[in-house]
Amino acid sequence: MEGSGFMRSKRGLTLLEVLIVILIISILASIAIPAFGRYYRTYKYNEYVLQVESALKWARLIAMERGINVGICVQNNTLTLHNMGTRRSGICSGDVIRRIEVKDNFVSLSASGGGSAFDPRGFAIFSSTIRIVRNDTQDCACYTLQPLRGFVRRGVCTGNTCSF
């Protein structure tokens, strides 16, 4: 049976087998790559939301710990915390304590009134609403400081309004 086709030895892959493997890989890649992009955008948006919330709570603690006024300034997709010292105006002036820059163009950061501030007791001197919006899906988180107690409240945006 040496001459029959049943006993032939395989030394490699045929062209058809290679093309089928390439076809399967390309189909899987065409499904996975867009899903990875969506996953990345969701991850980055959630990361910015957590960074902003953490910075707001940290600003209150720093104000009480150091006995200073801390300004929370939002300009050009950047949130900065400023050491205002004993001043009760100019939230965007003074030494920068911390900075969070939103570098991805599918997320925007804004604040009504420019920002907020904490006094040394942890109370809000100025209170505004800080919004983080994912532009491609319109997901939105918003934060405000309670004027008398200084607590950071997180809400959900619907259109241009923030509900807590």
Coordinates of N, CA and C in Angstrom, one line a residue:
M1 N 0.8 -1.2 0.0 CA 0.0 0.0 0.0 C 0.9 1.2 0.0
E2 N 2.1 1.1 -0.3 CA 3.0 2.2 -0.3 C 2.6 3.3 -1.3
G3 N 2.1 2.9 -2.4 CA 1.8 3.8 -3.5 C 0.4 4.5 -3.3
S4 N -0.4 4.1 -2.4 CA -1.7 4.7 -2.2 C -1.7 6.0 -1.5
G5 N -2.7 6.7 -1.6 CA -2.8 8.1 -0.9 C -3.1 8.0 0.6
F6 N -3.4 6.8 1.1 CA -3.7 6.6 2.5 C -2.6 6.8 3.4
M7 N -1.4 6.5 3.0 CA -0.2 6.4 3.8 C 0.7 7.6 3.6
R8 N 0.3 8.7 3.0 CA 1.2 9.8 2.7 C 1.5 10.5 4.0
S9 N 2.7 11.0 4.2 CA 3.1 11.7 5.4 C 2.9 13.2 5.2
K10 N 2.5 13.9 6.3 CA 2.2 15.3 6.3 C 3.5 16.0 6.7
R11 N 3.9 17.0 5.9 CA 5.1 17.8 6.2 C 4.8 19.2 6.4
G12 N 3.5 19.7 6.4 CA 3.2 21.1 6.6 C 1.7 21.3 6.3
L13 N 1.3 22.5 6.3 CA -0.1 22.9 6.0 C -0.3 23.2 4.6
T14 N -1.5 22.9 4.1 CA -1.8 23.3 2.7 C -2.2 24.7 2.7
L15 N -2.2 25.3 1.5 CA -2.6 26.7 1.3 C -4.0 26.9 1.8
L16 N -4.9 26.0 1.6 CA -6.3 26.1 2.0 C -6.4 26.2 3.5
E17 N -5.7 25.4 4.2 CA -5.7 25.4 5.7 C -5.2 26.7 6.2
V18 N -4.1 27.3 5.7 CA -3.6 28.6 6.1 C -4.6 29.7 5.8
L19 N -5.3 29.7 4.7 CA -6.3 30.7 4.4 C -7.5 30.6 5.3
I20 N -7.9 29.4 5.7 CA -9.0 29.2 6.7 C -8.6 29.8 8.0
V21 N -7.4 29.5 8.5 CA -6.9 30.1 9.8 C -6.9 31.6 9.7
I22 N -6.4 32.2 8.6 CA -6.3 33.6 8.5 C -7.7 34.2 8.5
L23 N -8.7 33.6 7.8 CA -10.0 34.0 7.8 C -10.7 34.0 9.2
I24 N -10.5 33.0 10.0 CA -11.0 32.9 11.3 C -10.4 34.0 12.2
I25 N -9.1 34.2 12.1 CA -8.4 35.2 12.9 C -9.0 36.6 12.5
S26 N -9.2 36.9 11.3 CA -9.7 38.2 10.9 C -11.1 38.4 11.3
I27 N -11.9 37.4 11.3 CA -13.3 37.5 11.8 C -13.3 37.8 13.3
L28 N -12.5 37.1 14.1 CA -12.4 37.4 15.5 C -11.9 38.8 15.8
A29 N -10.9 39.2 15.0 CA -10.3 40.5 15.2 C -11.3 41.6 14.9
S30 N -12.1 41.4 13.9 CA -13.1 42.4 13.5 C -14.2 42.6 14.6
I31 N -14.4 41.5 15.4 CA -15.4 41.6 16.5 C -14.7 42.2 17.7
A32 N -13.5 41.8 18.0 CA -12.8 42.2 19.2 C -12.3 43.6 19.3
I33 N -11.8 44.2 18.1 CA -11.3 45.5 18.2 C -12.3 46.6 18.5
P34 N -13.5 46.6 17.9 CA -14.4 47.6 18.3 C -14.9 47.5 19.8
A35 N -15.0 46.2 20.2 CA -15.4 46.0 21.6 C -14.3 46.5 22.6
F36 N -13.0 46.4 22.2 CA -11.9 46.9 23.0 C -12.0 48.4 23.1
G37 N -12.3 49.1 22.0 CA -12.4 50.5 22.0 C -13.5 51.0 22.9
R38 N -14.6 50.3 22.9 CA -15.7 50.7 23.8 C -15.3 50.5 25.3
Y39 N -14.7 49.4 25.5 CA -14.2 49.0 26.9 C -13.2 50.1 27.3
Y40 N -12.3 50.5 26.5 CA -11.3 51.5 26.9 C -12.0 52.8 27.2
R41 N -12.9 53.3 26.4 CA -13.6 54.5 26.7 C -14.4 54.5 28.0
T42 N -15.1 53.4 28.3 CA -15.8 53.2 29.5 C -14.8 53.2 30.7
Y43 N -13.7 52.5 30.6 CA -12.7 52.5 31.6 C -12.2 53.9 31.9
K44 N -11.8 54.6 30.9 CA -11.2 56.0 31.1 C -12.2 56.9 31.7
Y45 N -13.5 56.9 31.2 CA -14.5 57.8 31.8 C -14.7 57.5 33.3
N46 N -14.8 56.2 33.7 CA -14.9 55.8 35.1 C -13.7 56.2 35.9
E47 N -12.5 56.2 35.3 CA -11.3 56.6 36.0 C -11.4 58.1 36.3
Y48 N -11.8 58.9 35.3 CA -11.9 60.4 35.5 C -12.9 60.7 36.6
V49 N -14.0 60.0 36.6 CA -15.1 60.2 37.6 C -14.5 59.9 39.0
L50 N -13.8 58.8 39.1 CA -13.3 58.5 40.5 C -12.2 59.4 40.9
Q51 N -11.3 59.9 39.9 CA -10.3 60.9 40.2 C -10.9 62.2 40.7
V52 N -11.9 62.7 40.1 CA -12.6 63.9 40.5 C -13.2 63.8 41.8
E53 N -13.9 62.7 42.1 CA -14.6 62.5 43.4 C -13.5 62.4 44.5
S54 N -12.4 61.7 44.2 CA -11.3 61.6 45.2 C -10.7 62.9 45.5
A55 N -10.5 63.7 44.4 CA -9.9 65.0 44.6 C -10.7 66.0 45.4
L56 N -12.0 65.9 45.2 CA -13.0 66.8 46.0 C -12.9 66.4 47.5
K57 N -13.0 65.1 47.8 CA -13.0 64.7 49.2 C -11.6 65.0 49.8
W58 N -10.6 64.8 49.0 CA -9.2 65.1 49.5 C -9.0 66.6 49.8
A59 N -9.6 67.4 49.0 CA -9.5 68.9 49.2 C -10.1 69.3 50.5
R60 N -11.2 68.7 50.9 CA -11.9 69.0 52.2 C -10.9 68.6 53.3
L61 N -10.4 67.4 53.2 CA -9.5 66.9 54.2 C -8.2 67.8 54.4
I62 N -7.6 68.2 53.2 CA -6.5 69.1 53.3 C -6.8 70.4 53.9
A63 N -8.0 71.0 53.6 CA -8.4 72.3 54.1 C -8.4 72.2 55.7
M64 N -9.0 71.1 56.2 CA -9.1 70.9 57.6 C -7.8 70.6 58.2
E65 N -7.0 69.8 57.6 CA -5.7 69.3 58.1 C -4.7 70.5 58.2
R66 N -4.6 71.3 57.2 CA -3.7 72.4 57.1 C -4.2 73.7 57.6
G67 N -5.5 73.8 57.9 CA -6.1 75.1 58.3 C -6.1 76.2 57.3
I68 N -6.4 75.8 56.0 CA -6.4 76.7 54.9 C -7.7 76.6 54.1
N69 N -7.9 77.6 53.3 CA -8.9 77.6 52.3 C -8.4 76.9 51.1
V70 N -9.1 75.9 50.5 CA -8.7 75.2 49.3 C -9.7 75.5 48.2
G71 N -9.2 76.0 47.1 CA -10.1 76.3 46.0 C -10.1 75.2 45.0
I72 N -11.2 74.9 44.5 CA -11.4 73.8 43.5 C -11.8 74.6 42.2
C73 N -10.8 74.6 41.2 CA -11.0 75.4 40.0 C -11.1 74.4 38.8
V74 N -12.1 74.7 38.0 CA -12.3 73.9 36.8 C -12.2 74.8 35.6
Q75 N -11.2 74.6 34.7 CA -11.0 75.4 33.5 C -10.3 74.5 32.5
N76 N -10.8 74.6 31.2 CA -10.2 73.9 30.1 C -10.0 72.4 30.3
N77 N -11.0 71.7 30.8 CA -10.9 70.3 31.0 C -9.9 69.9 32.1
T78 N -9.6 70.8 33.0 CA -8.6 70.5 34.1 C -9.2 71.0 35.4
L79 N -9.1 70.1 36.4 CA -9.5 70.4 37.7 C -8.2 70.6 38.5
T80 N -8.1 71.8 39.2 CA -6.9 72.1 40.0 C -7.4 72.5 41.4
L81 N -6.6 72.0 42.4 CA -6.9 72.4 43.8 C -5.8 73.4 44.1
H82 N -6.3 74.6 44.7 CA -5.3 75.7 45.0 C -5.3 75.9 46.5
N83 N -4.2 76.2 47.0 CA -4.0 76.7 48.4 C -4.3 78.2 48.4
M84 N -5.5 78.5 48.9 CA -5.9 79.9 48.9 C -5.4 80.6 50.2
G85 N -4.8 79.9 51.1 CA -4.4 80.5 52.4 C -5.6 80.9 53.2
T86 N -5.6 82.2 53.6 CA -6.7 82.7 54.4 C -7.7 83.5 53.6
R87 N -7.4 83.7 52.3 CA -8.3 84.4 51.4 C -9.6 83.7 51.2
R88 N -10.6 84.4 51.0 CA -11.9 83.8 50.7 C -12.4 84.1 49.3
S89 N -11.5 84.5 48.5 CA -11.9 84.8 47.1 C -10.7 84.4 46.2
G90 N -11.0 84.3 44.9 CA -9.9 83.9 44.0 C -9.6 82.4 44.1
I91 N -10.7 81.5 43.8 CA -10.5 80.1 43.9 C -9.5 79.5 43.0
C92 N -9.2 80.2 41.9 CA -8.2 79.7 40.9 C -6.8 80.4 41.0
S93 N -6.6 81.0 42.2 CA -5.3 81.6 42.4 C -4.6 80.9 43.7
G94 N -3.3 81.0 43.8 CA -2.6 80.4 44.9 C -1.8 79.2 44.3
D95 N -1.1 78.6 45.2 CA -0.3 77.4 44.8 C -1.1 76.2 44.5
V96 N -0.8 75.5 43.4 CA -1.5 74.3 43.0 C -1.1 73.2 43.9
I97 N -2.1 72.6 44.5 CA -1.9 71.4 45.4 C -2.0 70.1 44.6
R98 N -3.0 70.1 43.7 CA -3.2 68.9 42.9 C -3.9 69.3 41.6
R99 N -3.6 68.5 40.5 CA -4.1 68.8 39.2 C -4.6 67.5 38.6
I100 N -5.8 67.5 38.0 CA -6.3 66.4 37.2 C -6.7 67.0 35.8
E101 N -6.0 66.4 34.8 CA -6.3 66.8 33.4 C -7.0 65.8 32.7
V102 N -8.1 66.2 32.0 CA -8.9 65.2 31.2 C -8.3 65.3 29.8
K103 N -7.5 64.3 29.4 CA -6.7 64.4 28.1 C -7.5 63.7 27.0
D104 N -8.5 63.0 27.2 CA -9.3 62.3 26.2 C -10.4 63.2 25.7
N105 N -10.5 63.3 24.4 CA -11.5 64.2 23.8 C -12.9 63.7 23.9
F106 N -13.1 62.5 24.3 CA -14.5 62.0 24.5 C -15.1 62.2 25.9
V107 N -14.3 62.9 26.7 CA -14.7 63.2 28.1 C -14.6 64.7 28.3
S108 N -15.6 65.4 28.8 CA -15.4 66.8 29.1 C -15.7 67.1 30.6
L109 N -15.0 68.0 31.1 CA -15.1 68.4 32.5 C -15.5 69.9 32.6
S110 N -16.5 70.2 33.4 CA -16.9 71.6 33.5 C -17.5 71.9 34.8
A111 N -17.7 73.2 35.2 CA -18.3 73.5 36.4 C -19.1 74.8 36.3
S112 N -20.2 74.8 36.9 CA -21.0 76.1 36.9 C -20.4 77.0 37.9
G113 N -20.1 78.2 37.5 CA -19.5 79.2 38.4 C -18.0 79.0 38.5
G114 N -17.4 78.1 37.8 CA -15.9 78.0 37.8 C -15.4 77.1 38.8
G115 N -16.0 76.8 39.9 CA -15.5 75.9 40.9 C -16.1 76.1 42.3
S116 N -15.4 75.6 43.3 CA -15.9 75.6 44.6 C -14.7 75.9 45.5
A117 N -14.9 75.9 46.9 CA -13.9 76.1 47.8 C -14.3 75.6 49.2
F118 N -13.3 75.1 49.9 CA -13.5 74.6 51.3 C -12.8 75.6 52.3
D119 N -13.4 75.8 53.4 CA -12.7 76.6 54.5 C -12.0 75.6 55.4
P120 N -11.2 76.1 56.4 CA -10.5 75.2 57.3 C -11.4 74.3 58.2
R121 N -12.7 74.6 58.3 CA -13.6 73.8 59.0 C -14.2 72.7 58.2
G122 N -13.8 72.7 56.9 CA -14.4 71.7 55.9 C -15.7 72.1 55.4
F123 N -16.1 73.3 55.6 CA -17.4 73.8 55.1 C -17.2 74.4 53.7
A124 N -18.2 74.4 52.8 CA -18.0 74.9 51.5 C -18.2 76.4 51.5
I125 N -17.2 77.2 51.1 CA -17.3 78.6 50.9 C -18.1 79.0 49.7
F126 N -17.7 78.4 48.6 CA -18.5 78.5 47.3 C -18.9 77.1 46.9
S127 N -20.0 77.0 46.3 CA -20.5 75.7 45.9 C -20.9 75.8 44.4
S128 N -20.4 75.0 43.6 CA -20.9 74.9 42.2 C -21.1 73.4 41.8
T129 N -21.6 73.2 40.7 CA -21.8 71.8 40.2 C -20.7 71.5 39.2
I130 N -20.0 70.4 39.5 CA -18.9 70.0 38.6 C -19.5 68.8 37.9
R131 N -19.4 68.8 36.5 CA -19.9 67.8 35.7 C -18.8 67.1 34.9
I132 N -18.9 65.8 34.8 CA -18.0 65.0 33.9 C -18.9 64.3 33.0
V133 N -18.7 64.5 31.7 CA -19.6 64.0 30.6 C -18.8 63.2 29.7
R134 N -19.3 62.0 29.4 CA -18.7 61.2 28.3 C -19.5 61.5 27.0
N135 N -18.9 62.2 26.1 CA -19.5 62.9 25.0 C -20.2 61.9 24.0
D136 N -19.6 60.7 23.8 CA -20.1 59.8 22.8 C -21.4 59.0 23.3
T137 N -21.5 58.9 24.6 CA -22.7 58.2 25.1 C -23.6 59.1 26.0
Q138 N -23.2 60.3 26.3 CA -23.8 61.2 27.1 C -24.0 60.7 28.5
D139 N -23.2 59.8 29.0 CA -23.1 59.4 30.4 C -22.6 60.6 31.1
C140 N -23.1 60.8 32.3 CA -22.7 62.0 33.0 C -22.7 61.8 34.5
A141 N -21.8 62.3 35.2 CA -21.8 62.3 36.7 C -21.6 63.8 37.1
C142 N -22.2 64.2 38.2 CA -22.0 65.5 38.7 C -21.8 65.5 40.2
Y143 N -21.1 66.5 40.7 CA -20.8 66.7 42.1 C -21.1 68.1 42.5
T144 N -21.5 68.2 43.7 CA -21.7 69.5 44.3 C -21.3 69.4 45.8
L145 N -21.0 70.5 46.4 CA -20.6 70.6 47.8 C -21.8 71.2 48.6
Q146 N -22.2 70.5 49.7 CA -23.3 71.1 50.5 C -22.8 72.3 51.2
P147 N -23.5 73.4 51.0 CA -23.0 74.7 51.6 C -22.7 74.7 53.1
L148 N -23.6 74.2 53.9 CA -23.4 74.3 55.3 C -22.5 73.2 55.9
R149 N -22.5 72.0 55.3 CA -21.7 70.9 55.9 C -20.5 70.6 55.1
G150 N -20.4 70.9 53.8 CA -19.3 70.7 53.0 C -19.2 69.3 52.4
F151 N -20.2 68.5 52.6 CA -20.1 67.1 52.1 C -20.2 67.2 50.6
V152 N -19.4 66.2 50.0 CA -19.4 66.1 48.5 C -20.6 65.2 48.1
R153 N -21.5 65.7 47.3 CA -22.6 64.9 46.9 C -22.5 64.5 45.4
R154 N -22.7 63.2 45.1 CA -22.7 62.8 43.7 C -24.1 62.7 43.2
G155 N -24.3 63.2 42.0 CA -25.6 63.0 41.4 C -25.5 62.5 39.9
V156 N -26.7 62.4 39.3 CA -26.7 61.9 37.9 C -27.3 63.1 37.1
C157 N -26.7 63.2 35.9 CA -27.1 64.3 35.0 C -28.2 63.8 34.1
T158 N -29.2 64.6 33.8 CA -30.2 64.4 32.8 C -30.3 65.7 32.0
G159 N -29.7 65.6 30.8 CA -29.6 66.9 30.0 C -28.6 67.8 30.7
N160 N -29.1 69.1 31.0 CA -28.2 70.0 31.7 C -28.5 70.1 33.1
T161 N -29.4 69.3 33.7 CA -29.7 69.4 35.1 C -29.0 68.2 35.8
C162 N -28.7 68.4 37.1 CA -28.1 67.4 37.9 C -29.0 67.1 39.0
S163 N -29.4 65.8 39.2 CA -30.3 65.4 40.3 C -29.5 64.6 41.3
F164 N -29.8 64.8 42.6 CA -29.1 64.2 43.7 C -30.1 63.3 44.4

